[in-house]
């Protein structure tokens, strides 16, 4: 059986992506969690992670690291992880890779903190552009493919897994998406897989102080 090694559910956005993919596709896997930013973290990671980071997927003798590589590996056994139509698949791959390679300001200024609700975090101009770009992508996808289903391309795909942490980030910091983009974000938040992940994050006890930014919203 596949084994997915992840970090803290509350803080590890890259772990969420392949986990969300496997859960939503209904593929069985063993979950191994390594708490990050702890004294024993580096030793634990050294035994399973070639790059010293999570996530890592282990499939018998095969080890795959880095979230998008893991998602592509999963797609080899579950082709439905990408849209069937070549043009649609090309679009989905493009926005998945855009998330993987970009949006640094958004990720830096609004770190994943699933169990929190925070106010008072103001976006820089760069982060505001990132937020607007994400919302424009969601709006475009639902405008073009929303009639075929509730995900970005109708059916669920790796693109949805890549943007799931952003949906959580927006919820944490009160970033509101209007129109179809907001409808998409609400769908992802209500999905069984993300609800399960968020419940796991809420049950964790580790606190990483440098990520706990903003003012708590009660």
mmCIF file with all atom_site columns, C-alpha atoms in Angstrom:
data_model
loop_
_atom_site.group_PDB
_atom_site.id
_atom_site.type_symbol
_atom_site.label_atom_id
_atom_site.label_alt_id
_atom_site.label_comp_id
_atom_site.label_asym_id
_atom_site.label_entity_id
_atom_site.label_seq_id
_atom_site.pdbx_PDB_ins_code
_atom_site.Cartn_x
_atom_site.Cartn_y
_atom_site.Cartn_z
_atom_site.occupancy
_atom_site.B_iso_or_equiv
_atom_site.pdbx_formal_charge
_atom_site.auth_seq_id
_atom_site.auth_comp_id
_atom_site.auth_asym_id
_atom_site.auth_atom_id
_atom_site.pdbx_PDB_model_num
ATOM 1   C CA . UNK A 1 1   ? 0.000   0.000  0.000   1.00 0.00 ? 1   UNK A CA 1
ATOM 2   C CA . UNK A 1 2   ? 1.059   3.567  -0.607  1.00 0.00 ? 2   UNK A CA 1
ATOM 3   C CA . UNK A 1 3   ? 2.540   5.397  2.375   1.00 0.00 ? 3   UNK A CA 1
ATOM 4   C CA . UNK A 1 4   ? 2.392   9.185  2.510   1.00 0.00 ? 4   UNK A CA 1
ATOM 5   C CA . UNK A 1 5   ? 4.732   10.903 4.953   1.00 0.00 ? 5   UNK A CA 1
ATOM 6   C CA . UNK A 1 6   ? 3.410   14.318 5.938   1.00 0.00 ? 6   UNK A CA 1
ATOM 7   C CA . UNK A 1 7   ? 4.192   17.105 8.384   1.00 0.00 ? 7   UNK A CA 1
ATOM 8   C CA . UNK A 1 8   ? 1.922   18.948 10.797  1.00 0.00 ? 8   UNK A CA 1
ATOM 9   C CA . UNK A 1 9   ? -1.559  19.206 9.354   1.00 0.00 ? 9   UNK A CA 1
ATOM 10  C CA . UNK A 1 10  ? -1.940  22.668 10.796  1.00 0.00 ? 10  UNK A CA 1
ATOM 11  C CA . UNK A 1 11  ? 1.122   24.124 9.087   1.00 0.00 ? 11  UNK A CA 1
ATOM 12  C CA . UNK A 1 12  ? 2.299   21.926 6.193   1.00 0.00 ? 12  UNK A CA 1
ATOM 13  C CA . UNK A 1 13  ? 0.654   23.177 3.011   1.00 0.00 ? 13  UNK A CA 1
ATOM 14  C CA . UNK A 1 14  ? 2.758   20.988 0.747   1.00 0.00 ? 14  UNK A CA 1
ATOM 15  C CA . UNK A 1 15  ? 1.728   17.899 2.716   1.00 0.00 ? 15  UNK A CA 1
ATOM 16  C CA . UNK A 1 16  ? -1.929  18.812 2.275   1.00 0.00 ? 16  UNK A CA 1
ATOM 17  C CA . UNK A 1 17  ? -1.760  18.733 -1.509  1.00 0.00 ? 17  UNK A CA 1
ATOM 18  C CA . UNK A 1 18  ? -1.008  15.029 -2.182  1.00 0.00 ? 18  UNK A CA 1
ATOM 19  C CA . UNK A 1 19  ? -2.994  13.996 0.916   1.00 0.00 ? 19  UNK A CA 1
ATOM 20  C CA . UNK A 1 20  ? -6.043  15.831 -0.431  1.00 0.00 ? 20  UNK A CA 1
ATOM 21  C CA . UNK A 1 21  ? -5.515  14.196 -3.809  1.00 0.00 ? 21  UNK A CA 1
ATOM 22  C CA . UNK A 1 22  ? -5.333  10.661 -2.447  1.00 0.00 ? 22  UNK A CA 1
ATOM 23  C CA . UNK A 1 23  ? -8.297  11.174 -0.115  1.00 0.00 ? 23  UNK A CA 1
ATOM 24  C CA . UNK A 1 24  ? -10.549 12.720 -2.721  1.00 0.00 ? 24  UNK A CA 1
ATOM 25  C CA . UNK A 1 25  ? -9.689  10.072 -5.304  1.00 0.00 ? 25  UNK A CA 1
ATOM 26  C CA . UNK A 1 26  ? -10.444 7.400  -2.706  1.00 0.00 ? 26  UNK A CA 1
ATOM 27  C CA . UNK A 1 27  ? -7.046  5.725  -3.018  1.00 0.00 ? 27  UNK A CA 1
ATOM 28  C CA . UNK A 1 28  ? -6.012  3.837  0.135   1.00 0.00 ? 28  UNK A CA 1
ATOM 29  C CA . UNK A 1 29  ? -2.766  4.853  1.800   1.00 0.00 ? 29  UNK A CA 1
ATOM 30  C CA . UNK A 1 30  ? -0.948  4.737  5.103   1.00 0.00 ? 30  UNK A CA 1
ATOM 31  C CA . UNK A 1 31  ? -0.448  8.151  6.689   1.00 0.00 ? 31  UNK A CA 1
ATOM 32  C CA . UNK A 1 32  ? 2.806   8.741  8.567   1.00 0.00 ? 32  UNK A CA 1
ATOM 33  C CA . UNK A 1 33  ? 3.057   12.090 10.328  1.00 0.00 ? 33  UNK A CA 1
ATOM 34  C CA . UNK A 1 34  ? 6.303   13.751 11.392  1.00 0.00 ? 34  UNK A CA 1
ATOM 35  C CA . UNK A 1 35  ? 5.920   16.845 13.538  1.00 0.00 ? 35  UNK A CA 1
ATOM 36  C CA . UNK A 1 36  ? 8.041   19.623 12.053  1.00 0.00 ? 36  UNK A CA 1
ATOM 37  C CA . UNK A 1 37  ? 10.074  22.280 13.869  1.00 0.00 ? 37  UNK A CA 1
ATOM 38  C CA . UNK A 1 38  ? 10.683  19.920 16.796  1.00 0.00 ? 38  UNK A CA 1
ATOM 39  C CA . UNK A 1 39  ? 14.089  18.836 18.204  1.00 0.00 ? 39  UNK A CA 1
ATOM 40  C CA . UNK A 1 40  ? 13.708  15.338 16.756  1.00 0.00 ? 40  UNK A CA 1
ATOM 41  C CA . UNK A 1 41  ? 12.290  16.431 13.381  1.00 0.00 ? 41  UNK A CA 1
ATOM 42  C CA . UNK A 1 42  ? 15.547  16.378 11.420  1.00 0.00 ? 42  UNK A CA 1
ATOM 43  C CA . UNK A 1 43  ? 16.424  12.881 12.615  1.00 0.00 ? 43  UNK A CA 1
ATOM 44  C CA . UNK A 1 44  ? 12.972  11.569 11.782  1.00 0.00 ? 44  UNK A CA 1
ATOM 45  C CA . UNK A 1 45  ? 13.031  13.163 8.336   1.00 0.00 ? 45  UNK A CA 1
ATOM 46  C CA . UNK A 1 46  ? 16.504  11.821 7.561   1.00 0.00 ? 46  UNK A CA 1
ATOM 47  C CA . UNK A 1 47  ? 15.171  8.297  7.691   1.00 0.00 ? 47  UNK A CA 1
ATOM 48  C CA . UNK A 1 48  ? 12.428  8.790  5.091   1.00 0.00 ? 48  UNK A CA 1
ATOM 49  C CA . UNK A 1 49  ? 12.940  12.009 3.124   1.00 0.00 ? 49  UNK A CA 1
ATOM 50  C CA . UNK A 1 50  ? 15.768  12.240 0.567   1.00 0.00 ? 50  UNK A CA 1
ATOM 51  C CA . UNK A 1 51  ? 15.568  16.043 0.570   1.00 0.00 ? 51  UNK A CA 1
ATOM 52  C CA . UNK A 1 52  ? 14.919  16.288 4.294   1.00 0.00 ? 52  UNK A CA 1
ATOM 53  C CA . UNK A 1 53  ? 11.426  17.634 3.687   1.00 0.00 ? 53  UNK A CA 1
ATOM 54  C CA . UNK A 1 54  ? 7.850   16.396 3.494   1.00 0.00 ? 54  UNK A CA 1
ATOM 55  C CA . UNK A 1 55  ? 5.771   15.184 1.789   1.00 0.00 ? 55  UNK A CA 1
ATOM 56  C CA . UNK A 1 56  ? 7.231   11.868 0.700   1.00 0.00 ? 56  UNK A CA 1
ATOM 57  C CA . UNK A 1 57  ? 5.367   9.019  -0.972  1.00 0.00 ? 57  UNK A CA 1
ATOM 58  C CA . UNK A 1 58  ? 6.632   5.470  -0.583  1.00 0.00 ? 58  UNK A CA 1
ATOM 59  C CA . UNK A 1 59  ? 5.341   2.712  -2.832  1.00 0.00 ? 59  UNK A CA 1
ATOM 60  C CA . UNK A 1 60  ? 7.306   -0.420 -2.023  1.00 0.00 ? 60  UNK A CA 1
ATOM 61  C CA . UNK A 1 61  ? 10.832  0.185  -3.323  1.00 0.00 ? 61  UNK A CA 1
ATOM 62  C CA . UNK A 1 62  ? 9.834   3.485  -4.954  1.00 0.00 ? 62  UNK A CA 1
ATOM 63  C CA . UNK A 1 63  ? 10.252  6.763  -3.071  1.00 0.00 ? 63  UNK A CA 1
ATOM 64  C CA . UNK A 1 64  ? 8.841   9.982  -4.513  1.00 0.00 ? 64  UNK A CA 1
ATOM 65  C CA . UNK A 1 65  ? 9.344   13.364 -2.881  1.00 0.00 ? 65  UNK A CA 1
ATOM 66  C CA . UNK A 1 66  ? 8.096   16.854 -3.656  1.00 0.00 ? 66  UNK A CA 1
ATOM 67  C CA . UNK A 1 67  ? 4.345   17.352 -3.802  1.00 0.00 ? 67  UNK A CA 1
ATOM 68  C CA . UNK A 1 68  ? 3.747   17.850 -7.515  1.00 0.00 ? 68  UNK A CA 1
ATOM 69  C CA . UNK A 1 69  ? 5.981   14.883 -8.383  1.00 0.00 ? 69  UNK A CA 1
ATOM 70  C CA . UNK A 1 70  ? 3.925   12.793 -5.958  1.00 0.00 ? 70  UNK A CA 1
ATOM 71  C CA . UNK A 1 71  ? 0.707   13.957 -7.594  1.00 0.00 ? 71  UNK A CA 1
ATOM 72  C CA . UNK A 1 72  ? 2.035   13.036 -11.030 1.00 0.00 ? 72  UNK A CA 1
ATOM 73  C CA . UNK A 1 73  ? 3.071   9.611  -9.724  1.00 0.00 ? 73  UNK A CA 1
ATOM 74  C CA . UNK A 1 74  ? -0.440  9.089  -8.383  1.00 0.00 ? 74  UNK A CA 1
ATOM 75  C CA . UNK A 1 75  ? -1.864  10.128 -11.765 1.00 0.00 ? 75  UNK A CA 1
ATOM 76  C CA . UNK A 1 76  ? -0.018  7.247  -13.406 1.00 0.00 ? 76  UNK A CA 1
ATOM 77  C CA . UNK A 1 77  ? -2.213  4.789  -11.514 1.00 0.00 ? 77  UNK A CA 1
ATOM 78  C CA . UNK A 1 78  ? -5.272  7.067  -11.438 1.00 0.00 ? 78  UNK A CA 1
ATOM 79  C CA . UNK A 1 79  ? -5.470  8.877  -14.806 1.00 0.00 ? 79  UNK A CA 1
ATOM 80  C CA . UNK A 1 80  ? -8.655  10.637 -13.694 1.00 0.00 ? 80  UNK A CA 1
ATOM 81  C CA . UNK A 1 81  ? -6.391  12.853 -11.608 1.00 0.00 ? 81  UNK A CA 1
ATOM 82  C CA . UNK A 1 82  ? -6.091  15.042 -14.714 1.00 0.00 ? 82  UNK A CA 1
ATOM 83  C CA . UNK A 1 83  ? -8.888  16.100 -17.111 1.00 0.00 ? 83  UNK A CA 1
ATOM 84  C CA . UNK A 1 84  ? -9.308  13.699 -20.034 1.00 0.00 ? 84  UNK A CA 1
ATOM 85  C CA . UNK A 1 85  ? -9.498  16.387 -22.729 1.00 0.00 ? 85  UNK A CA 1
ATOM 86  C CA . UNK A 1 86  ? -5.967  17.372 -23.850 1.00 0.00 ? 86  UNK A CA 1
ATOM 87  C CA . UNK A 1 87  ? -6.643  21.116 -24.020 1.00 0.00 ? 87  UNK A CA 1
ATOM 88  C CA . UNK A 1 88  ? -8.359  21.137 -20.633 1.00 0.00 ? 88  UNK A CA 1
ATOM 89  C CA . UNK A 1 89  ? -5.574  18.999 -19.185 1.00 0.00 ? 89  UNK A CA 1
ATOM 90  C CA . UNK A 1 90  ? -2.993  21.465 -20.492 1.00 0.00 ? 90  UNK A CA 1
ATOM 91  C CA . UNK A 1 91  ? -4.805  24.310 -18.763 1.00 0.00 ? 91  UNK A CA 1
ATOM 92  C CA . UNK A 1 92  ? -5.042  22.328 -15.516 1.00 0.00 ? 92  UNK A CA 1
ATOM 93  C CA . UNK A 1 93  ? -1.351  21.481 -15.625 1.00 0.00 ? 93  UNK A CA 1
ATOM 94  C CA . UNK A 1 94  ? -0.485  25.105 -16.279 1.00 0.00 ? 94  UNK A CA 1
ATOM 95  C CA . UNK A 1 95  ? -2.308  26.454 -13.232 1.00 0.00 ? 95  UNK A CA 1
ATOM 96  C CA . UNK A 1 96  ? -1.047  23.593 -11.050 1.00 0.00 ? 96  UNK A CA 1
ATOM 97  C CA . UNK A 1 97  ? 2.543   24.406 -11.998 1.00 0.00 ? 97  UNK A CA 1
ATOM 98  C CA . UNK A 1 98  ? 1.854   28.119 -11.589 1.00 0.00 ? 98  UNK A CA 1
ATOM 99  C CA . UNK A 1 99  ? 0.866   27.438 -7.982  1.00 0.00 ? 99  UNK A CA 1
ATOM 100 C CA . UNK A 1 100 ? 3.881   25.198 -7.470  1.00 0.00 ? 100 UNK A CA 1
ATOM 101 C CA . UNK A 1 101 ? 6.362   27.755 -8.792  1.00 0.00 ? 101 UNK A CA 1
ATOM 102 C CA . UNK A 1 102 ? 4.754   31.064 -7.891  1.00 0.00 ? 102 UNK A CA 1
ATOM 103 C CA . UNK A 1 103 ? 2.685   33.015 -5.389  1.00 0.00 ? 103 UNK A CA 1
ATOM 104 C CA . UNK A 1 104 ? 5.662   33.463 -3.057  1.00 0.00 ? 104 UNK A CA 1
ATOM 105 C CA . UNK A 1 105 ? 4.305   36.654 -1.507  1.00 0.00 ? 105 UNK A CA 1
ATOM 106 C CA . UNK A 1 106 ? 0.962   35.048 -0.705  1.00 0.00 ? 106 UNK A CA 1
ATOM 107 C CA . UNK A 1 107 ? 2.612   31.992 0.835   1.00 0.00 ? 107 UNK A CA 1
ATOM 108 C CA . UNK A 1 108 ? 5.108   34.072 2.823   1.00 0.00 ? 108 UNK A CA 1
ATOM 109 C CA . UNK A 1 109 ? 2.715   36.689 4.189   1.00 0.00 ? 109 UNK A CA 1
ATOM 110 C CA . UNK A 1 110 ? -0.234  34.357 4.812   1.00 0.00 ? 110 UNK A CA 1
ATOM 111 C CA . UNK A 1 111 ? 1.259   31.090 6.107   1.00 0.00 ? 111 UNK A CA 1
ATOM 112 C CA . UNK A 1 112 ? -0.947  28.041 6.427   1.00 0.00 ? 112 UNK A CA 1
ATOM 113 C CA . UNK A 1 113 ? -2.529  27.914 9.880   1.00 0.00 ? 113 UNK A CA 1
ATOM 114 C CA . UNK A 1 114 ? -5.581  25.711 9.471   1.00 0.00 ? 114 UNK A CA 1
ATOM 115 C CA . UNK A 1 115 ? -7.010  25.848 12.971  1.00 0.00 ? 115 UNK A CA 1
ATOM 116 C CA . UNK A 1 116 ? -6.726  29.625 13.392  1.00 0.00 ? 116 UNK A CA 1
ATOM 117 C CA . UNK A 1 117 ? -8.837  32.596 12.419  1.00 0.00 ? 117 UNK A CA 1
ATOM 118 C CA . UNK A 1 118 ? -6.784  35.781 12.252  1.00 0.00 ? 118 UNK A CA 1
ATOM 119 C CA . UNK A 1 119 ? -7.383  39.468 11.559  1.00 0.00 ? 119 UNK A CA 1
ATOM 120 C CA . UNK A 1 120 ? -5.044  42.390 11.022  1.00 0.00 ? 120 UNK A CA 1
ATOM 121 C CA . UNK A 1 121 ? -2.731  40.812 8.458   1.00 0.00 ? 121 UNK A CA 1
ATOM 122 C CA . UNK A 1 122 ? -2.392  43.306 5.603   1.00 0.00 ? 122 UNK A CA 1
ATOM 123 C CA . UNK A 1 123 ? -1.255  42.128 2.194   1.00 0.00 ? 123 UNK A CA 1
ATOM 124 C CA . UNK A 1 124 ? 1.651   43.804 0.471   1.00 0.00 ? 124 UNK A CA 1
ATOM 125 C CA . UNK A 1 125 ? 1.173   44.891 -3.127  1.00 0.00 ? 125 UNK A CA 1
ATOM 126 C CA . UNK A 1 126 ? 2.804   41.644 -4.285  1.00 0.00 ? 126 UNK A CA 1
ATOM 127 C CA . UNK A 1 127 ? 0.585   39.482 -2.090  1.00 0.00 ? 127 UNK A CA 1
ATOM 128 C CA . UNK A 1 128 ? -2.503  41.407 -3.218  1.00 0.00 ? 128 UNK A CA 1
ATOM 129 C CA . UNK A 1 129 ? -1.588  40.628 -6.821  1.00 0.00 ? 129 UNK A CA 1
ATOM 130 C CA . UNK A 1 130 ? -1.176  36.956 -5.913  1.00 0.00 ? 130 UNK A CA 1
ATOM 131 C CA . UNK A 1 131 ? -4.586  36.895 -4.243  1.00 0.00 ? 131 UNK A CA 1
ATOM 132 C CA . UNK A 1 132 ? -6.232  38.562 -7.225  1.00 0.00 ? 132 UNK A CA 1
ATOM 133 C CA . UNK A 1 133 ? -4.561  36.118 -9.604  1.00 0.00 ? 133 UNK A CA 1
ATOM 134 C CA . UNK A 1 134 ? -5.787  33.092 -7.636  1.00 0.00 ? 134 UNK A CA 1
ATOM 135 C CA . UNK A 1 135 ? -9.315  34.450 -7.541  1.00 0.00 ? 135 UNK A CA 1
ATOM 136 C CA . UNK A 1 136 ? -9.216  35.195 -11.265 1.00 0.00 ? 136 UNK A CA 1
ATOM 137 C CA . UNK A 1 137 ? -8.135  31.619 -11.992 1.00 0.00 ? 137 UNK A CA 1
ATOM 138 C CA . UNK A 1 138 ? -10.958 30.179 -9.896  1.00 0.00 ? 138 UNK A CA 1
ATOM 139 C CA . UNK A 1 139 ? -13.427 32.527 -11.571 1.00 0.00 ? 139 UNK A CA 1
ATOM 140 C CA . UNK A 1 140 ? -12.195 31.585 -15.042 1.00 0.00 ? 140 UNK A CA 1
ATOM 141 C CA . UNK A 1 141 ? -12.299 27.855 -14.387 1.00 0.00 ? 141 UNK A CA 1
ATOM 142 C CA . UNK A 1 142 ? -15.793 27.861 -12.961 1.00 0.00 ? 142 UNK A CA 1
ATOM 143 C CA . UNK A 1 143 ? -16.973 30.093 -15.811 1.00 0.00 ? 143 UNK A CA 1
ATOM 144 C CA . UNK A 1 144 ? -15.612 27.651 -18.385 1.00 0.00 ? 144 UNK A CA 1
ATOM 145 C CA . UNK A 1 145 ? -16.048 24.251 -16.750 1.00 0.00 ? 145 UNK A CA 1
ATOM 146 C CA . UNK A 1 146 ? -18.348 24.769 -13.774 1.00 0.00 ? 146 UNK A CA 1
ATOM 147 C CA . UNK A 1 147 ? -21.373 23.368 -15.580 1.00 0.00 ? 147 UNK A CA 1
ATOM 148 C CA . UNK A 1 148 ? -19.634 19.957 -15.682 1.00 0.00 ? 148 UNK A CA 1
ATOM 149 C CA . UNK A 1 149 ? -19.149 19.657 -11.910 1.00 0.00 ? 149 UNK A CA 1
ATOM 150 C CA . UNK A 1 150 ? -18.130 21.505 -8.745  1.00 0.00 ? 150 UNK A CA 1
ATOM 151 C CA . UNK A 1 151 ? -14.343 21.393 -9.148  1.00 0.00 ? 151 UNK A CA 1
ATOM 152 C CA . UNK A 1 152 ? -12.125 23.669 -11.218 1.00 0.00 ? 152 UNK A CA 1
ATOM 153 C CA . UNK A 1 153 ? -12.491 21.504 -14.304 1.00 0.00 ? 153 UNK A CA 1
ATOM 154 C CA . UNK A 1 154 ? -15.818 19.912 -13.488 1.00 0.00 ? 154 UNK A CA 1
ATOM 155 C CA . UNK A 1 155 ? -14.371 16.684 -12.144 1.00 0.00 ? 155 UNK A CA 1
ATOM 156 C CA . UNK A 1 156 ? -11.778 16.681 -9.393  1.00 0.00 ? 156 UNK A CA 1
ATOM 157 C CA . UNK A 1 157 ? -8.146  17.009 -10.497 1.00 0.00 ? 157 UNK A CA 1
ATOM 158 C CA . UNK A 1 158 ? -4.634  17.677 -9.270  1.00 0.00 ? 158 UNK A CA 1
ATOM 159 C CA . UNK A 1 159 ? -5.284  21.375 -9.871  1.00 0.00 ? 159 UNK A CA 1
ATOM 160 C CA . UNK A 1 160 ? -7.838  21.339 -7.052  1.00 0.00 ? 160 UNK A CA 1
ATOM 161 C CA . UNK A 1 161 ? -5.328  19.635 -4.755  1.00 0.00 ? 161 UNK A CA 1
ATOM 162 C CA . UNK A 1 162 ? -2.734  22.287 -5.527  1.00 0.00 ? 162 UNK A CA 1
ATOM 163 C CA . UNK A 1 163 ? -5.091  25.128 -4.601  1.00 0.00 ? 163 UNK A CA 1
ATOM 164 C CA . UNK A 1 164 ? -6.699  23.525 -1.523  1.00 0.00 ? 164 UNK A CA 1
ATOM 165 C CA . UNK A 1 165 ? -4.181  25.115 0.911   1.00 0.00 ? 165 UNK A CA 1
ATOM 166 C CA . UNK A 1 166 ? -4.977  28.535 -0.545  1.00 0.00 ? 166 UNK A CA 1
ATOM 167 C CA . UNK A 1 167 ? -8.654  27.997 0.229   1.00 0.00 ? 167 UNK A CA 1
ATOM 168 C CA . UNK A 1 168 ? -7.652  27.273 3.824   1.00 0.00 ? 168 UNK A CA 1
ATOM 169 C CA . UNK A 1 169 ? -5.376  30.315 3.937   1.00 0.00 ? 169 UNK A CA 1
ATOM 170 C CA . UNK A 1 170 ? -8.171  32.582 2.734   1.00 0.00 ? 170 UNK A CA 1
ATOM 171 C CA . UNK A 1 171 ? -10.472 31.203 5.459   1.00 0.00 ? 171 UNK A CA 1
ATOM 172 C CA . UNK A 1 172 ? -7.814  31.739 8.131   1.00 0.00 ? 172 UNK A CA 1
ATOM 173 C CA . UNK A 1 173 ? -7.159  35.379 7.281   1.00 0.00 ? 173 UNK A CA 1
ATOM 174 C CA . UNK A 1 174 ? -10.674 36.384 6.247   1.00 0.00 ? 174 UNK A CA 1
ATOM 175 C CA . UNK A 1 175 ? -9.845  36.871 2.569   1.00 0.00 ? 175 UNK A CA 1
ATOM 176 C CA . UNK A 1 176 ? -13.209 36.921 0.815   1.00 0.00 ? 176 UNK A CA 1
ATOM 177 C CA . UNK A 1 177 ? -13.591 35.769 -2.780  1.00 0.00 ? 177 UNK A CA 1
ATOM 178 C CA . UNK A 1 178 ? -16.567 37.095 -4.703  1.00 0.00 ? 178 UNK A CA 1
ATOM 179 C CA . UNK A 1 179 ? -18.774 35.445 -7.298  1.00 0.00 ? 179 UNK A CA 1
ATOM 180 C CA . UNK A 1 180 ? -17.862 32.076 -8.744  1.00 0.00 ? 180 UNK A CA 1
ATOM 181 C CA . UNK A 1 181 ? -14.450 32.168 -7.051  1.00 0.00 ? 181 UNK A CA 1
ATOM 182 C CA . UNK A 1 182 ? -16.186 32.393 -3.688  1.00 0.00 ? 182 UNK A CA 1
ATOM 183 C CA . UNK A 1 183 ? -18.537 29.565 -4.599  1.00 0.00 ? 183 UNK A CA 1
ATOM 184 C CA . UNK A 1 184 ? -15.565 27.387 -5.500  1.00 0.00 ? 184 UNK A CA 1
ATOM 185 C CA . UNK A 1 185 ? -13.771 28.186 -2.237  1.00 0.00 ? 185 UNK A CA 1
ATOM 186 C CA . UNK A 1 186 ? -16.922 27.303 -0.280  1.00 0.00 ? 186 UNK A CA 1
ATOM 187 C CA . UNK A 1 187 ? -17.149 23.978 -2.107  1.00 0.00 ? 187 UNK A CA 1
ATOM 188 C CA . UNK A 1 188 ? -13.558 23.054 -1.259  1.00 0.00 ? 188 UNK A CA 1
ATOM 189 C CA . UNK A 1 189 ? -14.012 24.053 2.394   1.00 0.00 ? 189 UNK A CA 1
ATOM 190 C CA . UNK A 1 190 ? -17.073 21.817 2.621   1.00 0.00 ? 190 UNK A CA 1
ATOM 191 C CA . UNK A 1 191 ? -15.445 18.826 0.921   1.00 0.00 ? 191 UNK A CA 1
ATOM 192 C CA . UNK A 1 192 ? -15.086 15.706 3.113   1.00 0.00 ? 192 UNK A CA 1
ATOM 193 C CA . UNK A 1 193 ? -11.334 15.484 2.550   1.00 0.00 ? 193 UNK A CA 1
ATOM 194 C CA . UNK A 1 194 ? -10.591 19.048 3.613   1.00 0.00 ? 194 UNK A CA 1
ATOM 195 C CA . UNK A 1 195 ? -12.936 18.785 6.579   1.00 0.00 ? 195 UNK A CA 1
ATOM 196 C CA . UNK A 1 196 ? -11.030 15.680 7.703   1.00 0.00 ? 196 UNK A CA 1
ATOM 197 C CA . UNK A 1 197 ? -7.684  17.452 7.311   1.00 0.00 ? 197 UNK A CA 1
ATOM 198 C CA . UNK A 1 198 ? -8.914  20.490 9.258   1.00 0.00 ? 198 UNK A CA 1
ATOM 199 C CA . UNK A 1 199 ? -10.190 18.262 12.061  1.00 0.00 ? 199 UNK A CA 1
ATOM 200 C CA . UNK A 1 200 ? -6.761  16.640 12.248  1.00 0.00 ? 200 UNK A CA 1
ATOM 201 C CA . UNK A 1 201 ? -5.108  20.065 12.343  1.00 0.00 ? 201 UNK A CA 1
ATOM 202 C CA . UNK A 1 202 ? -7.396  21.171 15.170  1.00 0.00 ? 202 UNK A CA 1
ATOM 203 C CA . UNK A 1 203 ? -6.393  18.109 17.204  1.00 0.00 ? 203 UNK A CA 1
ATOM 204 C CA . UNK A 1 204 ? -2.668  18.814 16.967  1.00 0.00 ? 204 UNK A CA 1
ATOM 205 C CA . UNK A 1 205 ? -0.899  20.343 19.942  1.00 0.00 ? 205 UNK A CA 1
ATOM 206 C CA . UNK A 1 206 ? 2.301   21.724 18.381  1.00 0.00 ? 206 UNK A CA 1
ATOM 207 C CA . UNK A 1 207 ? 2.546   25.504 18.143  1.00 0.00 ? 207 UNK A CA 1
ATOM 208 C CA . UNK A 1 208 ? 5.008   27.244 15.832  1.00 0.00 ? 208 UNK A CA 1
ATOM 209 C CA . UNK A 1 209 ? 5.133   30.785 17.175  1.00 0.00 ? 209 UNK A CA 1
ATOM 210 C CA . UNK A 1 210 ? 6.549   32.428 14.042  1.00 0.00 ? 210 UNK A CA 1
ATOM 211 C CA . UNK A 1 211 ? 3.548   31.250 12.025  1.00 0.00 ? 211 UNK A CA 1
ATOM 212 C CA . UNK A 1 212 ? 0.972   32.461 14.534  1.00 0.00 ? 212 UNK A CA 1
ATOM 213 C CA . UNK A 1 213 ? 0.620   35.927 13.027  1.00 0.00 ? 213 UNK A CA 1
ATOM 214 C CA . UNK A 1 214 ? -2.269  38.380 13.230  1.00 0.00 ? 214 UNK A CA 1
ATOM 215 C CA . UNK A 1 215 ? -4.881  38.924 15.909  1.00 0.00 ? 215 UNK A CA 1
ATOM 216 C CA . UNK A 1 216 ? -7.056  35.990 16.991  1.00 0.00 ? 216 UNK A CA 1
ATOM 217 C CA . UNK A 1 217 ? -10.688 36.168 15.911  1.00 0.00 ? 217 UNK A CA 1
ATOM 218 C CA . UNK A 1 218 ? -13.050 34.653 18.453  1.00 0.00 ? 218 UNK A CA 1
#
